[in-house]
Short mmCIF file of C-alpha atoms in Angstrom, two decimals:
data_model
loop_
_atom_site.label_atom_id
_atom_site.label_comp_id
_atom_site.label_asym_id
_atom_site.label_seq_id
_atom_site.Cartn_x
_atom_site.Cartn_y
_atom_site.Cartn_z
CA UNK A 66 -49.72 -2.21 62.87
CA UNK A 67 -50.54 -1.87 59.34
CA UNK A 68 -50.78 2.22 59.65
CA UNK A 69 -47.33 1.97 60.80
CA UNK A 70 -46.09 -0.08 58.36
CA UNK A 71 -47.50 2.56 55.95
CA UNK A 72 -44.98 5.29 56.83
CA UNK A 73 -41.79 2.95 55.75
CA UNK A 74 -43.84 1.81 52.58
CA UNK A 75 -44.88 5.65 51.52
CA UNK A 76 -40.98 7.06 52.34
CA UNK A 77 -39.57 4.10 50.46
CA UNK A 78 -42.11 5.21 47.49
CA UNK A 79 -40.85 8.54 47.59
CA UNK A 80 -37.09 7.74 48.13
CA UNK A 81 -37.05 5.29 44.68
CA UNK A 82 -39.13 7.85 43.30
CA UNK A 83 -36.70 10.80 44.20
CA UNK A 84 -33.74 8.63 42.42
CA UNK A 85 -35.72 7.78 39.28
CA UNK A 86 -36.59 11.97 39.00
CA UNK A 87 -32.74 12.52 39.57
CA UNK A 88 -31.48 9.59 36.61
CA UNK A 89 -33.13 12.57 34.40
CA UNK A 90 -30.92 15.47 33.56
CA UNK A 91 -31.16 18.57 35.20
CA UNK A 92 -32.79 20.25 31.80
CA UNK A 93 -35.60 17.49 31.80
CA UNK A 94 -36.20 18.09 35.42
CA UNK A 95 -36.94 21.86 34.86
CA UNK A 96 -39.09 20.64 31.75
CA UNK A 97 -40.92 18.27 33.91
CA UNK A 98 -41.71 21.01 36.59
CA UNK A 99 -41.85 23.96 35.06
CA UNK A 100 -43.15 22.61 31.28
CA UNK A 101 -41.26 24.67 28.20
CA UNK A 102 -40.05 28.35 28.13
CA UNK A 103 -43.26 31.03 27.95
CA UNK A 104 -43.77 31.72 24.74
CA UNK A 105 -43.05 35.36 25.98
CA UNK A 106 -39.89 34.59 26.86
CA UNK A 107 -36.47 35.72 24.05
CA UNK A 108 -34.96 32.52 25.42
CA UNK A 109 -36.45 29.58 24.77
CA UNK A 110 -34.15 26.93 26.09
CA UNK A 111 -33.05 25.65 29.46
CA UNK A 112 -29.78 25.02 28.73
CA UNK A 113 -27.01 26.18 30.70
CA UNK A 114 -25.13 27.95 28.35
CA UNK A 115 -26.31 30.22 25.14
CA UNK A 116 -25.34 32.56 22.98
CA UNK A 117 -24.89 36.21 24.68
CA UNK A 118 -26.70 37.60 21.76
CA UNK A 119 -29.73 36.18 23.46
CA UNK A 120 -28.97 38.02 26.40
CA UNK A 121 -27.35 41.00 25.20
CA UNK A 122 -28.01 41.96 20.87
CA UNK A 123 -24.83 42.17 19.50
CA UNK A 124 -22.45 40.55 22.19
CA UNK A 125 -20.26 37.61 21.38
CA UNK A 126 -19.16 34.10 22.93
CA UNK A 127 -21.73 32.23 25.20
CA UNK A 128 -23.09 33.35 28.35
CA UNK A 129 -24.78 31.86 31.72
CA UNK A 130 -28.65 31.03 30.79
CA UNK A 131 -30.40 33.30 33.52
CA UNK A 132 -33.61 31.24 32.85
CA UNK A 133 -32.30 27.76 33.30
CA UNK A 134 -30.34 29.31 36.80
CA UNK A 135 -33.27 30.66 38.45
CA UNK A 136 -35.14 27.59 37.02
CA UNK A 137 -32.97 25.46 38.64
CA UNK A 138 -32.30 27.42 41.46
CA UNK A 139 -36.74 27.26 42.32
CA UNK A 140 -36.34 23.46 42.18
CA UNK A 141 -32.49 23.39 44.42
CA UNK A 142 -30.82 21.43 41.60
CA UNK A 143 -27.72 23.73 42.62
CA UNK A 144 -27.82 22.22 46.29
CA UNK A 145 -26.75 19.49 47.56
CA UNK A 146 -28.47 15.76 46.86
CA UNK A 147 -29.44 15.61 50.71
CA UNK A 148 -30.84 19.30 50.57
CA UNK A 149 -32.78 18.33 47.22
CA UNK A 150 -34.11 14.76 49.00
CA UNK A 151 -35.36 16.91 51.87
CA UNK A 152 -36.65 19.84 49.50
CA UNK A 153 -38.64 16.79 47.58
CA UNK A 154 -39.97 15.36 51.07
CA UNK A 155 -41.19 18.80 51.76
CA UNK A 156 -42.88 19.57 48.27
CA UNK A 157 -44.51 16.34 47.18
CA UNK A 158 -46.05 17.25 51.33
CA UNK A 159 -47.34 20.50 50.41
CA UNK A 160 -48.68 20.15 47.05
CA UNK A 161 -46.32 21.48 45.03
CA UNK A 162 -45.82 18.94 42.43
CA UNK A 163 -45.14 21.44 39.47
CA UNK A 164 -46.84 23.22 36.83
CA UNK A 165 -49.09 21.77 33.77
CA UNK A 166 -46.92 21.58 30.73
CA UNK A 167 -49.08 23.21 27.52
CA UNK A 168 -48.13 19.77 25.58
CA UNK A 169 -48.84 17.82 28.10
CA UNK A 170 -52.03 15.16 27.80
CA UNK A 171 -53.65 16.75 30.59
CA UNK A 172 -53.76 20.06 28.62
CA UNK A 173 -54.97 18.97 25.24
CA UNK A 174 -57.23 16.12 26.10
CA UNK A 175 -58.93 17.09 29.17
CA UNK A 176 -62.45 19.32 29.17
CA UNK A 177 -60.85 22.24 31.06
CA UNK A 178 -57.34 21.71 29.38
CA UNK A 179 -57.17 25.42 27.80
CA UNK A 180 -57.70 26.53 31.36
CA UNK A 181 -54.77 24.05 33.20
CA UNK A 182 -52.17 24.80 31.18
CA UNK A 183 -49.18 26.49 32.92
CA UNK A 184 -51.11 26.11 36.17
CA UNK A 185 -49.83 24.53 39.23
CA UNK A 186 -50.51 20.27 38.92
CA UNK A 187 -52.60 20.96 42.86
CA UNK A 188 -54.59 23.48 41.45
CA UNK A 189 -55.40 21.93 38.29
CA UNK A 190 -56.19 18.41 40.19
CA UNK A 191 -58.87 20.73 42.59
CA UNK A 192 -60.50 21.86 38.97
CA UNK A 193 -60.87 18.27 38.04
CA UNK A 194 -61.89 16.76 40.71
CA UNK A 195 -65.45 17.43 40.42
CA UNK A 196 -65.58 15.47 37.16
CA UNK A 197 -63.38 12.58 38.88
CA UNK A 198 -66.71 12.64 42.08
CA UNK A 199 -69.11 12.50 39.42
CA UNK A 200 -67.54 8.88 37.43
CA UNK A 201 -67.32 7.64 41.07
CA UNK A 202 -70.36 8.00 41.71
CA UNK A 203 -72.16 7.27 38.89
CA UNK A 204 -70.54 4.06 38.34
CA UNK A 205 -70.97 2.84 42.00
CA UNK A 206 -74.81 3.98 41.16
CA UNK A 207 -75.05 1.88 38.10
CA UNK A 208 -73.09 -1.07 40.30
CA UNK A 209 -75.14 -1.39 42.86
CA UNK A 210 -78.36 -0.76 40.63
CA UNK A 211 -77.08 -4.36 38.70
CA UNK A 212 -75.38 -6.06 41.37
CA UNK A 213 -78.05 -6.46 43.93
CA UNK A 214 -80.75 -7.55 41.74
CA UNK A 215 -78.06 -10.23 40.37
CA UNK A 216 -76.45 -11.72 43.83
CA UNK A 217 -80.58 -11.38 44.75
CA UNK A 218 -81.70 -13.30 41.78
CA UNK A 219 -78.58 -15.54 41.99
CA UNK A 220 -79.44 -16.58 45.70
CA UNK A 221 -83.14 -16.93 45.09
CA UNK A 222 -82.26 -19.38 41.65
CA UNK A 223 -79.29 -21.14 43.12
CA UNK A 224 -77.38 -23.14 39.96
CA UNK A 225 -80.14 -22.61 37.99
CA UNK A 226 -79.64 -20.41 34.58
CA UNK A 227 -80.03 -17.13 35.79
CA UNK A 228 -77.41 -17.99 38.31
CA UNK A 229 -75.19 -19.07 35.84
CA UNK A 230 -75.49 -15.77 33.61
CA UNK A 231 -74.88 -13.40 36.96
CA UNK A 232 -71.52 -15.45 37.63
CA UNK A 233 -70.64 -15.04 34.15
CA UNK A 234 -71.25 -11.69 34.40
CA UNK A 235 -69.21 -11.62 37.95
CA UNK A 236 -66.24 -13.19 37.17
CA UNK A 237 -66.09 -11.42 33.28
CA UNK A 238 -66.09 -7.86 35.52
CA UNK A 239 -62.87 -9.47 37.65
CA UNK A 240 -61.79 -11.06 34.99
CA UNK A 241 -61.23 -7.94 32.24
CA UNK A 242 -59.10 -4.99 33.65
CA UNK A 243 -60.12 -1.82 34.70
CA UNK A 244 -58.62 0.19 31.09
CA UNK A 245 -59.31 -2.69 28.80
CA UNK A 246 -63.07 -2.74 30.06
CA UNK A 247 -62.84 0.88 29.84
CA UNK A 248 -62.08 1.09 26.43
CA UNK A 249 -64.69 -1.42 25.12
CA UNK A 250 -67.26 0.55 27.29
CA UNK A 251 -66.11 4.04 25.28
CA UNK A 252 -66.25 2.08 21.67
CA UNK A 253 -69.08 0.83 22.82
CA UNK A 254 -70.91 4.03 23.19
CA UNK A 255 -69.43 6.09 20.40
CA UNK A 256 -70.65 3.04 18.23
CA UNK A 257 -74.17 3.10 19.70
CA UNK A 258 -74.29 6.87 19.57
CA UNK A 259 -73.20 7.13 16.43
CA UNK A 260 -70.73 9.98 16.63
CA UNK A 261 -68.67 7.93 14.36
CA UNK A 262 -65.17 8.97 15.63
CA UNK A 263 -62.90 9.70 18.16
CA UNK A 264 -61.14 12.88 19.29
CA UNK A 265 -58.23 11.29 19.98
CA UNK A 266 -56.46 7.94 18.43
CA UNK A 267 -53.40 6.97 20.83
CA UNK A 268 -52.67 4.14 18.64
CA UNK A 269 -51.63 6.66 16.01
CA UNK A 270 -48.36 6.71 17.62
CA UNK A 271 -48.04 3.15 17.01
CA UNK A 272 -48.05 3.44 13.34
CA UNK A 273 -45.59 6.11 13.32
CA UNK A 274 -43.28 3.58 15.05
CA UNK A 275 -43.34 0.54 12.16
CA UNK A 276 -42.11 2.52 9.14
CA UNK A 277 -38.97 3.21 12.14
CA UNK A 278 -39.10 -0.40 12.95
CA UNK A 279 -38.59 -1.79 9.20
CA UNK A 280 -36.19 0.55 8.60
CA UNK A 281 -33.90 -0.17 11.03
CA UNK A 282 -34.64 -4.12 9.96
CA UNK A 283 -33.41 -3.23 6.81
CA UNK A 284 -30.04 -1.29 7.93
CA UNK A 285 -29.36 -3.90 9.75
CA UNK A 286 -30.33 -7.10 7.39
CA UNK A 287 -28.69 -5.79 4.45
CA UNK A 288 -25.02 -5.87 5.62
CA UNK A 289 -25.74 -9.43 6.61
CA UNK A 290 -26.58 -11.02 3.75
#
């Protein structure tokens, strides 16, 4: 029963999935898929319309953007939603879930990220999945190397102090999330190993969002009083 509740449960997944992807323009669709223009390329937006000169040196007015057609064309955005739903259905089964954008974090932050980029998001998932095996493993190695001695030790010295530090230790692990133990594990490391910094700081971002933040406090406190 619960397998067959699990086709309902993964079509309704896709179907609110499927409307979130189409509450995004058609231009940030193509982005999402196909990442920006090749470098390569004389145009480098996907908007519909640009100047002929793009096209054609030294023609006038605006003409159709034959990258963002055939771009849009690949994905069906010029069929209709039904066709696209079905076209969606069919992809997301077969793997093709788009290319790896060159800005995207996968590209820059990942060990084979000069390698992914532009490549399809299935092929690049098959290049890391080695590295994905070898966490798994090694952390249900190092969990199974602590947690039997300690449910061992804690049967053995019922409610006695060992037992007490092994269900501190227990409910601490259920206790902390998965990325916020994470992260004290990695600072945790770099600080013992001495490397002294990271390679990447995603709370940079935050501090580029204060100076923002006051500003708009001000613009907005200042006709007020």
């Amino acid at each position: 029963r619960r397998v067959a509740l699990l086709v309902p449960i993964i079509i309704g997944v896709m179907t609110i999935t499927f409307v979130l992807v189409n509450a995004l323009g058609p231009i940030q669709q193509i982005q999402s898929a196909f990442g920006n223009p090749p470098p390569h390329s004389r145009i480098q937006t996907y908007d519909p319309t640009i100047p002929c000169s793009l096209i054609n040196p030294g023609q006038n007015g605006t003409c159709a953007n034959p990258l963002y057609e055939q771009r849009a064309a690949e994905l069906g955005l010029d069929k209709p939603i039904f066709v696209q739903y079905g076209l969606y259905i069919y992809r997301a089964l077969t793997f093709q879930w788009g290319f790896v954008a060159n800005q995207s974090s996968a590209a820059r932050l990942t060990p084979l990220g000069a390698l992914i980029k532009g490549q399809p998001v299935a092929t690049a998932l098959s290049w890391l999945l080695p590295y994905t095996i070898e966490l798994a493993l090694l952390s249900l190695a190092m969990i199974l190397a602590i947690a039997i001695p300690l449910g061992n030790l804690s049967a053995v010295y019922r409610n006695r102090p060992i037992d007490q530090v092994a269900r501190v230790f227990s409910f601490s692990g259920f206790a902390l999330p998965a990325f916020l133990l994470g992260t004290l594990l990695v600072f945790g490391l770099v600080l013992a190993m001495g490397t002294g910094a990271f390679v990447h700081t995603p709370w940079s971002s935050f501090r580029r969002v204060r100076p923002q933040r006051d500003n708009r406090f001000l613009a907005v406190r200042e006709p007020i009083w």
